[in-house]
């Protein structure tokens, strides 16, 4: 028993800035280091949910700076607040999808995941605390709003005066009358992957000389990739690179895109490239897919995975439906139509997929921002996407390039790119969006730079499961022939505002499937400038990041 003297009720004063975004509360480490900052937020979570006495809480993170300290705080607070058991990944490590799986497997009450995803880590970089609910998915908006509201008035928190738990040793120890189970962070997740994919066929592929590089970017997926790719599937040692998680990710952005995974991209474009290249982000939920001489855009990857998923044992029964976020390209829509299954278009952010997956309406979902996943967990899952690709490559006996070309020949190609304007002045960015919204009613029927506008709106989502409506989710301009521009402001940035411009051009003609992406999109890039006057309003002549 925790004796009452072991529990301290500490008086505190609220912070005004603890509103969790789509991916939890994300701030710089020095912000989290403020007195009682972490404690206030964790207590606000516990105060906003009910019925966890004696229940299980899963805790883990991506290994970034401040992970270990926060885990000790969370354990001591869980004990004082009456949880019965905490499951924590050894070394404080749990990838986001692995945490989602553990919550589901152990029917836990919820989980606390410590990560700032693909943002850099270190004493002056980003940290984050995210709460996931019992289905394994991110807290729904109602709950994040309740947590925020609580954080504004919080005046005390409860913490147990217990010695620090040795989270490097597996096994169960007592923290007062709560049990702390330190578990292998990889094994359960690896077993889940083995249940979904044809590991024998993938092993034969590697045994036959198929070569692959997986870049873990010194983030959380390293130990997962070593266990699954090298130990269980027999890929040569060294297939997983940068496989040791580091608190500062080796000083790089653990973001698997063409900017931050540039060396992998260049390797895949060079003579003698391996057959397959892939990477994942800080917390293991995003993916980058490359073949020899080809980058598969996340939107295309979603479509190609959906079209071929039946080749993996876990999806042999076919898909119930496909879901994509609104700014994700329409490539998956063509696959859904052919398969005769519904296609759901949701706002940006993984949490909107949860209801569809829980209700059995969709099996596979994805976002243009390199997130792909399925109903096996309630988060996007980087290694899952890599393994499904490997399963498809093994089953079809074709390379990435050939699979992509055949896919485009069958469905047409959606040229796609996202242009980000980062660290804009917030008022300027909001004024740009407001002006754009005002022009929407007048656009249909006009032509912008020779492109005929068919429809224009500010996307609103009607959740088919709970009937809720999420409005103002991004401005879309739809052109004749299936081309499109979407404008929205990022909800995850930590400094200023980020304007995202999503450009898409549909090309049915296989003779035009070998174009350079930015060249193919140039009429749309031009139209975006005419529509939003980005240069005049922001002073920027070019995007900060093109993906
Ligand atoms: C970004 C991505 C979005 C993703 C989110 C969390 O959000 O665009 O797809 O779900 O990160 O990883 P944004 O900054 O655009 O709001
Ligand atoms: Zn992530």
PDB file of N, CA, C and O in Angstrom, residues 430-502:
ATOM      1  N   UNK A 430      -2.643  34.231 -41.309  1.00  0.00           N
ATOM      2  CA  UNK A 430      -4.092  34.152 -41.100  1.00  0.00           C
ATOM      3  C   UNK A 430      -4.832  35.091 -42.043  1.00  0.00           C
ATOM      4  O   UNK A 430      -5.912  34.756 -42.555  1.00  0.00           O
ATOM      5  N   UNK A 431      -4.250  36.252 -42.290  1.00  0.00           N
ATOM      6  CA  UNK A 431      -4.877  37.196 -43.221  1.00  0.00           C
ATOM      7  C   UNK A 431      -4.902  36.618 -44.633  1.00  0.00           C
ATOM      8  O   UNK A 431      -5.899  36.770 -45.369  1.00  0.00           O
ATOM      9  N   UNK A 432      -3.848  35.944 -45.018  1.00  0.00           N
ATOM     10  CA  UNK A 432      -3.804  35.307 -46.343  1.00  0.00           C
ATOM     11  C   UNK A 432      -4.931  34.286 -46.480  1.00  0.00           C
ATOM     12  O   UNK A 432      -5.663  34.263 -47.477  1.00  0.00           O
ATOM     13  N   UNK A 433      -5.096  33.453 -45.459  1.00  0.00           N
ATOM     14  CA  UNK A 433      -6.154  32.431 -45.512  1.00  0.00           C
ATOM     15  C   UNK A 433      -7.538  33.081 -45.517  1.00  0.00           C
ATOM     16  O   UNK A 433      -8.436  32.635 -46.237  1.00  0.00           O
ATOM     17  N   UNK A 434      -7.690  34.137 -44.717  1.00  0.00           N
ATOM     18  CA  UNK A 434      -9.005  34.797 -44.651  1.00  0.00           C
ATOM     19  C   UNK A 434      -9.361  35.402 -46.009  1.00  0.00           C
ATOM     20  O   UNK A 434     -10.502  35.275 -46.485  1.00  0.00           O
ATOM     21  N   UNK A 435      -8.381  36.017 -46.654  1.00  0.00           N
ATOM     22  CA  UNK A 435      -8.634  36.633 -47.964  1.00  0.00           C
ATOM     23  C   UNK A 435      -9.004  35.557 -48.984  1.00  0.00           C
ATOM     24  O   UNK A 435      -9.925  35.725 -49.796  1.00  0.00           O
ATOM     25  N   UNK A 436      -8.295  34.456 -48.921  1.00  0.00           N
ATOM     26  CA  UNK A 436      -8.565  33.344 -49.834  1.00  0.00           C
ATOM     27  C   UNK A 436      -9.989  32.820 -49.631  1.00  0.00           C
ATOM     28  O   UNK A 436     -10.734  32.574 -50.593  1.00  0.00           O
ATOM     29  N   UNK A 437     -10.381  32.672 -48.391  1.00  0.00           N
ATOM     30  CA  UNK A 437     -11.725  32.158 -48.089  1.00  0.00           C
ATOM     31  C   UNK A 437     -12.790  33.074 -48.685  1.00  0.00           C
ATOM     32  O   UNK A 437     -13.815  32.615 -49.174  1.00  0.00           O
ATOM     33  N   UNK A 438     -12.520  34.368 -48.627  1.00  0.00           N
ATOM     34  CA  UNK A 438     -13.517  35.306 -49.164  1.00  0.00           C
ATOM     35  C   UNK A 438     -13.713  35.172 -50.663  1.00  0.00           C
ATOM     36  O   UNK A 438     -14.794  35.424 -51.177  1.00  0.00           O
ATOM     37  N   UNK A 439     -12.641  34.758 -51.372  1.00  0.00           N
ATOM     38  CA  UNK A 439     -12.761  34.664 -52.838  1.00  0.00           C
ATOM     39  C   UNK A 439     -13.493  33.398 -53.285  1.00  0.00           C
ATOM     40  O   UNK A 439     -13.902  33.295 -54.447  1.00  0.00           O
ATOM     41  N   UNK A 440     -13.653  32.433 -52.378  1.00  0.00           N
ATOM     42  CA  UNK A 440     -14.142  31.105 -52.795  1.00  0.00           C
ATOM     43  C   UNK A 440     -15.470  31.117 -53.564  1.00  0.00           C
ATOM     44  O   UNK A 440     -15.568  30.475 -54.619  1.00  0.00           O
ATOM     45  N   UNK A 441     -16.503  31.852 -53.076  1.00  0.00           N
ATOM     46  CA  UNK A 441     -17.791  31.765 -53.770  1.00  0.00           C
ATOM     47  C   UNK A 441     -17.721  32.197 -55.235  1.00  0.00           C
ATOM     48  O   UNK A 441     -18.467  31.689 -56.073  1.00  0.00           O
ATOM     49  N   UNK A 442     -16.782  33.119 -55.544  1.00  0.00           N
ATOM     50  CA  UNK A 442     -16.707  33.633 -56.917  1.00  0.00           C
ATOM     51  C   UNK A 442     -15.872  32.791 -57.863  1.00  0.00           C
ATOM     52  O   UNK A 442     -15.812  33.077 -59.058  1.00  0.00           O
ATOM     53  N   UNK A 443     -15.204  31.756 -57.343  1.00  0.00           N
ATOM     54  CA  UNK A 443     -14.236  31.043 -58.192  1.00  0.00           C
ATOM     55  C   UNK A 443     -14.828  30.044 -59.190  1.00  0.00           C
ATOM     56  O   UNK A 443     -14.385  29.984 -60.330  1.00  0.00           O
ATOM     57  N   UNK A 444     -15.812  29.220 -58.789  1.00  0.00           N
ATOM     58  CA  UNK A 444     -16.290  28.201 -59.730  1.00  0.00           C
ATOM     59  C   UNK A 444     -16.763  28.842 -61.042  1.00  0.00           C
ATOM     60  O   UNK A 444     -17.428  29.877 -61.027  1.00  0.00           O
ATOM     61  N   UNK A 445     -16.372  28.233 -62.162  1.00  0.00           N
ATOM     62  CA  UNK A 445     -16.758  28.772 -63.464  1.00  0.00           C
ATOM     63  C   UNK A 445     -15.728  29.730 -64.038  1.00  0.00           C
ATOM     64  O   UNK A 445     -15.771  30.049 -65.225  1.00  0.00           O
ATOM     65  N   UNK A 446     -14.777  30.194 -63.213  1.00  0.00           N
ATOM     66  CA  UNK A 446     -13.728  31.072 -63.745  1.00  0.00           C
ATOM     67  C   UNK A 446     -12.508  30.222 -64.121  1.00  0.00           C
ATOM     68  O   UNK A 446     -12.472  29.021 -63.845  1.00  0.00           O
ATOM     69  N   UNK A 447     -11.523  30.872 -64.747  1.00  0.00           N
ATOM     70  CA  UNK A 447     -10.281  30.170 -65.060  1.00  0.00           C
ATOM     71  C   UNK A 447      -9.124  30.911 -64.402  1.00  0.00           C
ATOM     72  O   UNK A 447      -9.073  32.132 -64.421  1.00  0.00           O
ATOM     73  N   UNK A 448      -8.222  30.145 -63.764  1.00  0.00           N
ATOM     74  CA  UNK A 448      -7.047  30.745 -63.123  1.00  0.00           C
ATOM     75  C   UNK A 448      -5.830  30.282 -63.930  1.00  0.00           C
ATOM     76  O   UNK A 448      -5.509  29.092 -63.936  1.00  0.00           O
ATOM     77  N   UNK A 449      -5.180  31.222 -64.593  1.00  0.00           N
ATOM     78  CA  UNK A 449      -4.012  30.861 -65.405  1.00  0.00           C
ATOM     79  C   UNK A 449      -4.338  29.759 -66.398  1.00  0.00           C
ATOM     80  O   UNK A 449      -3.541  28.848 -66.588  1.00  0.00           O
ATOM     81  N   UNK A 450      -5.545  29.829 -66.994  1.00  0.00           N
ATOM     82  CA  UNK A 450      -5.916  28.828 -67.999  1.00  0.00           C
ATOM     83  C   UNK A 450      -6.505  27.548 -67.428  1.00  0.00           C
ATOM     84  O   UNK A 450      -6.920  26.669 -68.179  1.00  0.00           O
ATOM     85  N   UNK A 451      -6.567  27.433 -66.089  1.00  0.00           N
ATOM     86  CA  UNK A 451      -7.158  26.225 -65.491  1.00  0.00           C
ATOM     87  C   UNK A 451      -8.586  26.525 -65.052  1.00  0.00           C
ATOM     88  O   UNK A 451      -8.815  27.487 -64.307  1.00  0.00           O
ATOM     89  N   UNK A 452      -9.522  25.697 -65.509  1.00  0.00           N
ATOM     90  CA  UNK A 452     -10.936  25.947 -65.207  1.00  0.00           C
ATOM     91  C   UNK A 452     -11.285  25.468 -63.807  1.00  0.00           C
ATOM     92  O   UNK A 452     -11.095  24.294 -63.475  1.00  0.00           O
ATOM     93  N   UNK A 453     -11.806  26.374 -62.973  1.00  0.00           N
ATOM     94  CA  UNK A 453     -12.194  26.008 -61.612  1.00  0.00           C
ATOM     95  C   UNK A 453     -13.577  25.352 -61.640  1.00  0.00           C
ATOM     96  O   UNK A 453     -14.524  25.925 -62.155  1.00  0.00           O
ATOM     97  N   UNK A 454     -13.668  24.160 -61.077  1.00  0.00           N
ATOM     98  CA  UNK A 454     -14.966  23.471 -61.015  1.00  0.00           C
ATOM     99  C   UNK A 454     -15.648  23.703 -59.683  1.00  0.00           C
ATOM    100  O   UNK A 454     -16.864  23.820 -59.613  1.00  0.00           O
ATOM    101  N   UNK A 455     -14.873  23.718 -58.630  1.00  0.00           N
ATOM    102  CA  UNK A 455     -15.463  23.901 -57.302  1.00  0.00           C
ATOM    103  C   UNK A 455     -14.414  24.485 -56.371  1.00  0.00           C
ATOM    104  O   UNK A 455     -13.210  24.333 -56.609  1.00  0.00           O
ATOM    105  N   UNK A 456     -14.880  25.169 -55.332  1.00  0.00           N
ATOM    106  CA  UNK A 456     -13.952  25.744 -54.349  1.00  0.00           C
ATOM    107  C   UNK A 456     -14.681  25.795 -53.017  1.00  0.00           C
ATOM    108  O   UNK A 456     -15.829  26.235 -52.948  1.00  0.00           O
ATOM    109  N   UNK A 457     -14.039  25.297 -51.970  1.00  0.00           N
ATOM    110  CA  UNK A 457     -14.703  25.354 -50.663  1.00  0.00           C
ATOM    111  C   UNK A 457     -13.686  25.313 -49.527  1.00  0.00           C
ATOM    112  O   UNK A 457     -12.487  25.157 -49.757  1.00  0.00           O
ATOM    113  N   UNK A 458     -14.203  25.509 -48.331  1.00  0.00           N
ATOM    114  CA  UNK A 458     -13.401  25.336 -47.138  1.00  0.00           C
ATOM    115  C   UNK A 458     -13.873  23.996 -46.564  1.00  0.00           C
ATOM    116  O   UNK A 458     -15.043  23.851 -46.194  1.00  0.00           O
ATOM    117  N   UNK A 459     -12.983  23.031 -46.524  1.00  0.00           N
ATOM    118  CA  UNK A 459     -13.393  21.654 -46.245  1.00  0.00           C
ATOM    119  C   UNK A 459     -14.008  21.491 -44.847  1.00  0.00           C
ATOM    120  O   UNK A 459     -13.445  21.940 -43.847  1.00  0.00           O
ATOM    121  N   UNK A 460     -15.166  20.849 -44.820  1.00  0.00           N
ATOM    122  CA  UNK A 460     -15.811  20.500 -43.553  1.00  0.00           C
ATOM    123  C   UNK A 460     -16.046  18.996 -43.557  1.00  0.00           C
ATOM    124  O   UNK A 460     -16.477  18.427 -44.560  1.00  0.00           O
ATOM    125  N   UNK A 461     -15.750  18.357 -42.454  1.00  0.00           N
ATOM    126  CA  UNK A 461     -15.879  16.902 -42.371  1.00  0.00           C
ATOM    127  C   UNK A 461     -17.063  16.518 -41.496  1.00  0.00           C
ATOM    128  O   UNK A 461     -17.210  17.021 -40.378  1.00  0.00           O
ATOM    129  N   UNK A 462     -17.886  15.645 -42.027  1.00  0.00           N
ATOM    130  CA  UNK A 462     -19.017  15.114 -41.268  1.00  0.00           C
ATOM    131  C   UNK A 462     -18.655  13.686 -40.909  1.00  0.00           C
ATOM    132  O   UNK A 462     -18.627  12.823 -41.770  1.00  0.00           O
ATOM    133  N   UNK A 463     -18.359  13.457 -39.652  1.00  0.00           N
ATOM    134  CA  UNK A 463     -17.942  12.119 -39.231  1.00  0.00           C
ATOM    135  C   UNK A 463     -19.110  11.151 -39.368  1.00  0.00           C
ATOM    136  O   UNK A 463     -20.149  11.347 -38.736  1.00  0.00           O
ATOM    137  N   UNK A 464     -18.953  10.094 -40.185  1.00  0.00           N
ATOM    138  CA  UNK A 464     -20.092   9.200 -40.416  1.00  0.00           C
ATOM    139  C   UNK A 464     -20.418   8.346 -39.193  1.00  0.00           C
ATOM    140  O   UNK A 464     -21.491   7.753 -39.128  1.00  0.00           O
ATOM    141  N   UNK A 465     -19.492   8.291 -38.229  1.00  0.00           N
ATOM    142  CA  UNK A 465     -19.738   7.422 -37.073  1.00  0.00           C
ATOM    143  C   UNK A 465     -20.424   8.185 -35.944  1.00  0.00           C
ATOM    144  O   UNK A 465     -21.464   7.770 -35.446  1.00  0.00           O
ATOM    145  N   UNK A 466     -19.862   9.336 -35.550  1.00  0.00           N
ATOM    146  CA  UNK A 466     -20.459  10.036 -34.405  1.00  0.00           C
ATOM    147  C   UNK A 466     -21.221  11.289 -34.803  1.00  0.00           C
ATOM    148  O   UNK A 466     -21.757  12.004 -33.945  1.00  0.00           O
ATOM    149  N   UNK A 467     -21.274  11.567 -36.112  1.00  0.00           N
ATOM    150  CA  UNK A 467     -22.083  12.697 -36.574  1.00  0.00           C
ATOM    151  C   UNK A 467     -21.466  14.064 -36.329  1.00  0.00           C
ATOM    152  O   UNK A 467     -22.053  15.081 -36.690  1.00  0.00           O
ATOM    153  N   UNK A 468     -20.257  14.107 -35.736  1.00  0.00           N
ATOM    154  CA  UNK A 468     -19.667  15.410 -35.447  1.00  0.00           C
ATOM    155  C   UNK A 468     -19.207  16.089 -36.739  1.00  0.00           C
ATOM    156  O   UNK A 468     -18.942  15.434 -37.745  1.00  0.00           O
ATOM    157  N   UNK A 469     -19.145  17.418 -36.687  1.00  0.00           N
ATOM    158  CA  UNK A 469     -18.725  18.190 -37.857  1.00  0.00           C
ATOM    159  C   UNK A 469     -17.454  18.953 -37.503  1.00  0.00           C
ATOM    160  O   UNK A 469     -17.382  19.615 -36.467  1.00  0.00           O
ATOM    161  N   UNK A 470     -16.420  18.837 -38.338  1.00  0.00           N
ATOM    162  CA  UNK A 470     -15.201  19.638 -38.162  1.00  0.00           C
ATOM    163  C   UNK A 470     -15.090  20.557 -39.365  1.00  0.00           C
ATOM    164  O   UNK A 470     -14.856  20.096 -40.480  1.00  0.00           O
ATOM    165  N   UNK A 471     -15.278  21.867 -39.130  1.00  0.00           N
ATOM    166  CA  UNK A 471     -15.290  22.828 -40.239  1.00  0.00           C
ATOM    167  C   UNK A 471     -13.948  23.546 -40.330  1.00  0.00           C
ATOM    168  O   UNK A 471     -13.099  23.418 -39.450  1.00  0.00           O
ATOM    169  N   UNK A 472     -13.769  24.293 -41.428  1.00  0.00           N
ATOM    170  CA  UNK A 472     -12.573  25.123 -41.589  1.00  0.00           C
ATOM    171  C   UNK A 472     -11.288  24.325 -41.680  1.00  0.00           C
ATOM    172  O   UNK A 472     -10.266  24.715 -41.132  1.00  0.00           O
ATOM    173  N   UNK A 473     -11.326  23.193 -42.378  1.00  0.00           N
ATOM    174  CA  UNK A 473     -10.179  22.282 -42.382  1.00  0.00           C
ATOM    175  C   UNK A 473      -9.227  22.492 -43.559  1.00  0.00           C
ATOM    176  O   UNK A 473      -8.325  21.689 -43.786  1.00  0.00           O
ATOM    177  N   UNK A 474      -9.433  23.531 -44.334  1.00  0.00           N
ATOM    178  CA  UNK A 474      -8.510  23.795 -45.449  1.00  0.00           C
ATOM    179  C   UNK A 474      -9.277  24.199 -46.692  1.00  0.00           C
ATOM    180  O   UNK A 474     -10.360  23.692 -46.958  1.00  0.00           O
ATOM    181  N   UNK A 475      -8.675  25.121 -47.427  1.00  0.00           N
ATOM    182  CA  UNK A 475      -9.326  25.631 -48.635  1.00  0.00           C
ATOM    183  C   UNK A 475      -8.941  24.747 -49.812  1.00  0.00           C
ATOM    184  O   UNK A 475      -7.757  24.474 -50.021  1.00  0.00           O
ATOM    185  N   UNK A 476      -9.959  24.267 -50.566  1.00  0.00           N
ATOM    186  CA  UNK A 476      -9.610  23.470 -51.750  1.00  0.00           C
ATOM    187  C   UNK A 476     -10.190  24.096 -53.010  1.00  0.00           C
ATOM    188  O   UNK A 476     -11.346  24.525 -53.015  1.00  0.00           O
ATOM    189  N   UNK A 477      -9.369  24.119 -54.028  1.00  0.00           N
ATOM    190  CA  UNK A 477      -9.784  24.606 -55.332  1.00  0.00           C
ATOM    191  C   UNK A 477      -9.657  23.418 -56.287  1.00  0.00           C
ATOM    192  O   UNK A 477      -8.552  22.894 -56.473  1.00  0.00           O
ATOM    193  N   UNK A 478     -10.781  22.980 -56.821  1.00  0.00           N
ATOM    194  CA  UNK A 478     -10.771  21.802 -57.707  1.00  0.00           C
ATOM    195  C   UNK A 478     -10.897  22.267 -59.150  1.00  0.00           C
ATOM    196  O   UNK A 478     -11.788  23.059 -59.479  1.00  0.00           O
ATOM    197  N   UNK A 479      -9.994  21.767 -59.999  1.00  0.00           N
ATOM    198  CA  UNK A 479     -10.000  22.147 -61.411  1.00  0.00           C
ATOM    199  C   UNK A 479     -10.528  21.013 -62.274  1.00  0.00           C
ATOM    200  O   UNK A 479     -10.528  19.845 -61.859  1.00  0.00           O
ATOM    201  N   UNK A 480     -10.931  21.376 -63.484  1.00  0.00           N
ATOM    202  CA  UNK A 480     -11.401  20.363 -64.438  1.00  0.00           C
ATOM    203  C   UNK A 480     -10.282  19.340 -64.659  1.00  0.00           C
ATOM    204  O   UNK A 480      -9.108  19.696 -64.671  1.00  0.00           O
ATOM    205  N   UNK A 481     -10.650  18.085 -64.800  1.00  0.00           N
ATOM    206  CA  UNK A 481      -9.658  17.046 -65.098  1.00  0.00           C
ATOM    207  C   UNK A 481      -9.035  16.420 -63.873  1.00  0.00           C
ATOM    208  O   UNK A 481      -8.147  15.573 -63.989  1.00  0.00           O
ATOM    209  N   UNK A 482      -9.462  16.846 -62.685  1.00  0.00           N
ATOM    210  CA  UNK A 482      -8.981  16.175 -61.473  1.00  0.00           C
ATOM    211  C   UNK A 482      -7.754  16.815 -60.846  1.00  0.00           C
ATOM    212  O   UNK A 482      -7.140  16.240 -59.955  1.00  0.00           O
ATOM    213  N   UNK A 483      -7.353  18.021 -61.295  1.00  0.00           N
ATOM    214  CA  UNK A 483      -6.241  18.706 -60.641  1.00  0.00           C
ATOM    215  C   UNK A 483      -6.778  19.524 -59.478  1.00  0.00           C
ATOM    216  O   UNK A 483      -7.974  19.835 -59.435  1.00  0.00           O
ATOM    217  N   UNK A 484      -5.879  19.932 -58.562  1.00  0.00           N
ATOM    218  CA  UNK A 484      -6.381  20.515 -57.321  1.00  0.00           C
ATOM    219  C   UNK A 484      -5.286  21.303 -56.597  1.00  0.00           C
ATOM    220  O   UNK A 484      -4.110  20.949 -56.671  1.00  0.00           O
ATOM    221  N   UNK A 485      -5.689  22.356 -55.917  1.00  0.00           N
ATOM    222  CA  UNK A 485      -4.776  23.044 -54.990  1.00  0.00           C
ATOM    223  C   UNK A 485      -5.476  23.120 -53.637  1.00  0.00           C
ATOM    224  O   UNK A 485      -6.665  23.457 -53.572  1.00  0.00           O
ATOM    225  N   UNK A 486      -4.732  22.840 -52.584  1.00  0.00           N
ATOM    226  CA  UNK A 486      -5.270  22.959 -51.226  1.00  0.00           C
ATOM    227  C   UNK A 486      -4.354  23.900 -50.441  1.00  0.00           C
ATOM    228  O   UNK A 486      -3.128  23.824 -50.569  1.00  0.00           O
ATOM    229  N   UNK A 487      -4.966  24.791 -49.686  1.00  0.00           N
ATOM    230  CA  UNK A 487      -4.210  25.685 -48.807  1.00  0.00           C
ATOM    231  C   UNK A 487      -4.663  25.445 -47.369  1.00  0.00           C
ATOM    232  O   UNK A 487      -5.868  25.433 -47.103  1.00  0.00           O
ATOM    233  N   UNK A 488      -3.709  25.288 -46.460  1.00  0.00           N
ATOM    234  CA  UNK A 488      -4.081  25.268 -45.050  1.00  0.00           C
ATOM    235  C   UNK A 488      -2.885  25.666 -44.184  1.00  0.00           C
ATOM    236  O   UNK A 488      -1.745  25.635 -44.649  1.00  0.00           O
ATOM    237  N   UNK A 489      -3.181  26.043 -42.946  1.00  0.00           N
ATOM    238  CA  UNK A 489      -2.112  26.369 -42.009  1.00  0.00           C
ATOM    239  C   UNK A 489      -1.834  25.151 -41.142  1.00  0.00           C
ATOM    240  O   UNK A 489      -2.757  24.463 -40.721  1.00  0.00           O
ATOM    241  N   UNK A 490      -0.554  24.910 -40.909  1.00  0.00           N
ATOM    242  CA  UNK A 490      -0.156  23.776 -40.076  1.00  0.00           C
ATOM    243  C   UNK A 490      -0.700  23.916 -38.667  1.00  0.00           C
ATOM    244  O   UNK A 490      -0.767  25.013 -38.118  1.00  0.00           O
ATOM    245  N   UNK A 491      -1.046  22.781 -38.067  1.00  0.00           N
ATOM    246  CA  UNK A 491      -1.484  22.783 -36.672  1.00  0.00           C
ATOM    247  C   UNK A 491      -0.404  22.258 -35.744  1.00  0.00           C
ATOM    248  O   UNK A 491      -0.631  22.093 -34.554  1.00  0.00           O
ATOM    249  N   UNK A 492       0.776  21.963 -36.273  1.00  0.00           N
ATOM    250  CA  UNK A 492       1.792  21.338 -35.423  1.00  0.00           C
ATOM    251  C   UNK A 492       3.061  22.166 -35.255  1.00  0.00           C
ATOM    252  O   UNK A 492       3.939  21.790 -34.494  1.00  0.00           O
ATOM    253  N   UNK A 493       3.189  23.269 -35.967  1.00  0.00           N
ATOM    254  CA  UNK A 493       4.432  24.054 -35.890  1.00  0.00           C
ATOM    255  C   UNK A 493       4.638  24.610 -34.487  1.00  0.00           C
ATOM    256  O   UNK A 493       3.691  24.768 -33.721  1.00  0.00           O
ATOM    257  N   UNK A 494       5.895  24.899 -34.132  1.00  0.00           N
ATOM    258  CA  UNK A 494       6.149  25.464 -32.803  1.00  0.00           C
ATOM    259  C   UNK A 494       6.571  26.937 -32.862  1.00  0.00           C
ATOM    260  O   UNK A 494       6.570  27.614 -31.863  1.00  0.00           O
ATOM    261  N   UNK A 495       6.934  27.426 -34.071  1.00  0.00           N
ATOM    262  CA  UNK A 495       7.293  28.858 -34.178  1.00  0.00           C
ATOM    263  C   UNK A 495       6.549  29.497 -35.343  1.00  0.00           C
ATOM    264  O   UNK A 495       6.636  29.021 -36.479  1.00  0.00           O
ATOM    265  N   UNK A 496       5.822  30.595 -35.074  1.00  0.00           N
ATOM    266  CA  UNK A 496       5.089  31.310 -36.122  1.00  0.00           C
ATOM    267  C   UNK A 496       4.060  30.409 -36.776  1.00  0.00           C
ATOM    268  O   UNK A 496       3.545  29.477 -36.156  1.00  0.00           O
ATOM    269  N   UNK A 497       3.748  30.699 -38.042  1.00  0.00           N
ATOM    270  CA  UNK A 497       2.750  29.896 -38.761  1.00  0.00           C
ATOM    271  C   UNK A 497       3.412  29.276 -39.983  1.00  0.00           C
ATOM    272  O   UNK A 497       4.343  29.824 -40.555  1.00  0.00           O
ATOM    273  N   UNK A 498       2.926  28.099 -40.355  1.00  0.00           N
ATOM    274  CA  UNK A 498       3.399  27.447 -41.576  1.00  0.00           C
ATOM    275  C   UNK A 498       2.226  27.329 -42.536  1.00  0.00           C
ATOM    276  O   UNK A 498       1.195  26.751 -42.196  1.00  0.00           O
ATOM    277  N   UNK A 499       2.409  27.920 -43.729  1.00  0.00           N
ATOM    278  CA  UNK A 499       1.397  27.768 -44.782  1.00  0.00           C
ATOM    279  C   UNK A 499       1.773  26.557 -45.619  1.00  0.00           C
ATOM    280  O   UNK A 499       2.896  26.449 -46.094  1.00  0.00           O
ATOM    281  N   UNK A 500       0.810  25.644 -45.784  1.00  0.00           N
ATOM    282  CA  UNK A 500       1.048  24.487 -46.634  1.00  0.00           C
ATOM    283  C   UNK A 500       0.198  24.629 -47.891  1.00  0.00           C
ATOM    284  O   UNK A 500      -1.013  24.866 -47.808  1.00  0.00           O
ATOM    285  N   UNK A 501       0.865  24.479 -49.022  1.00  0.00           N
ATOM    286  CA  UNK A 501       0.168  24.516 -50.308  1.00  0.00           C
ATOM    287  C   UNK A 501       0.348  23.144 -50.950  1.00  0.00           C
ATOM    288  O   UNK A 501       1.477  22.716 -51.196  1.00  0.00           O
ATOM    289  N   UNK A 502      -0.762  22.453 -51.168  1.00  0.00           N
ATOM    290  CA  UNK A 502      -0.720  21.096 -51.706  1.00  0.00           C
ATOM    291  C   UNK A 502      -1.151  21.162 -53.170  1.00  0.00           C
ATOM    292  O   UNK A 502      -2.228  21.677 -53.478  1.00  0.00           O
TER     293      UNK A 502
END
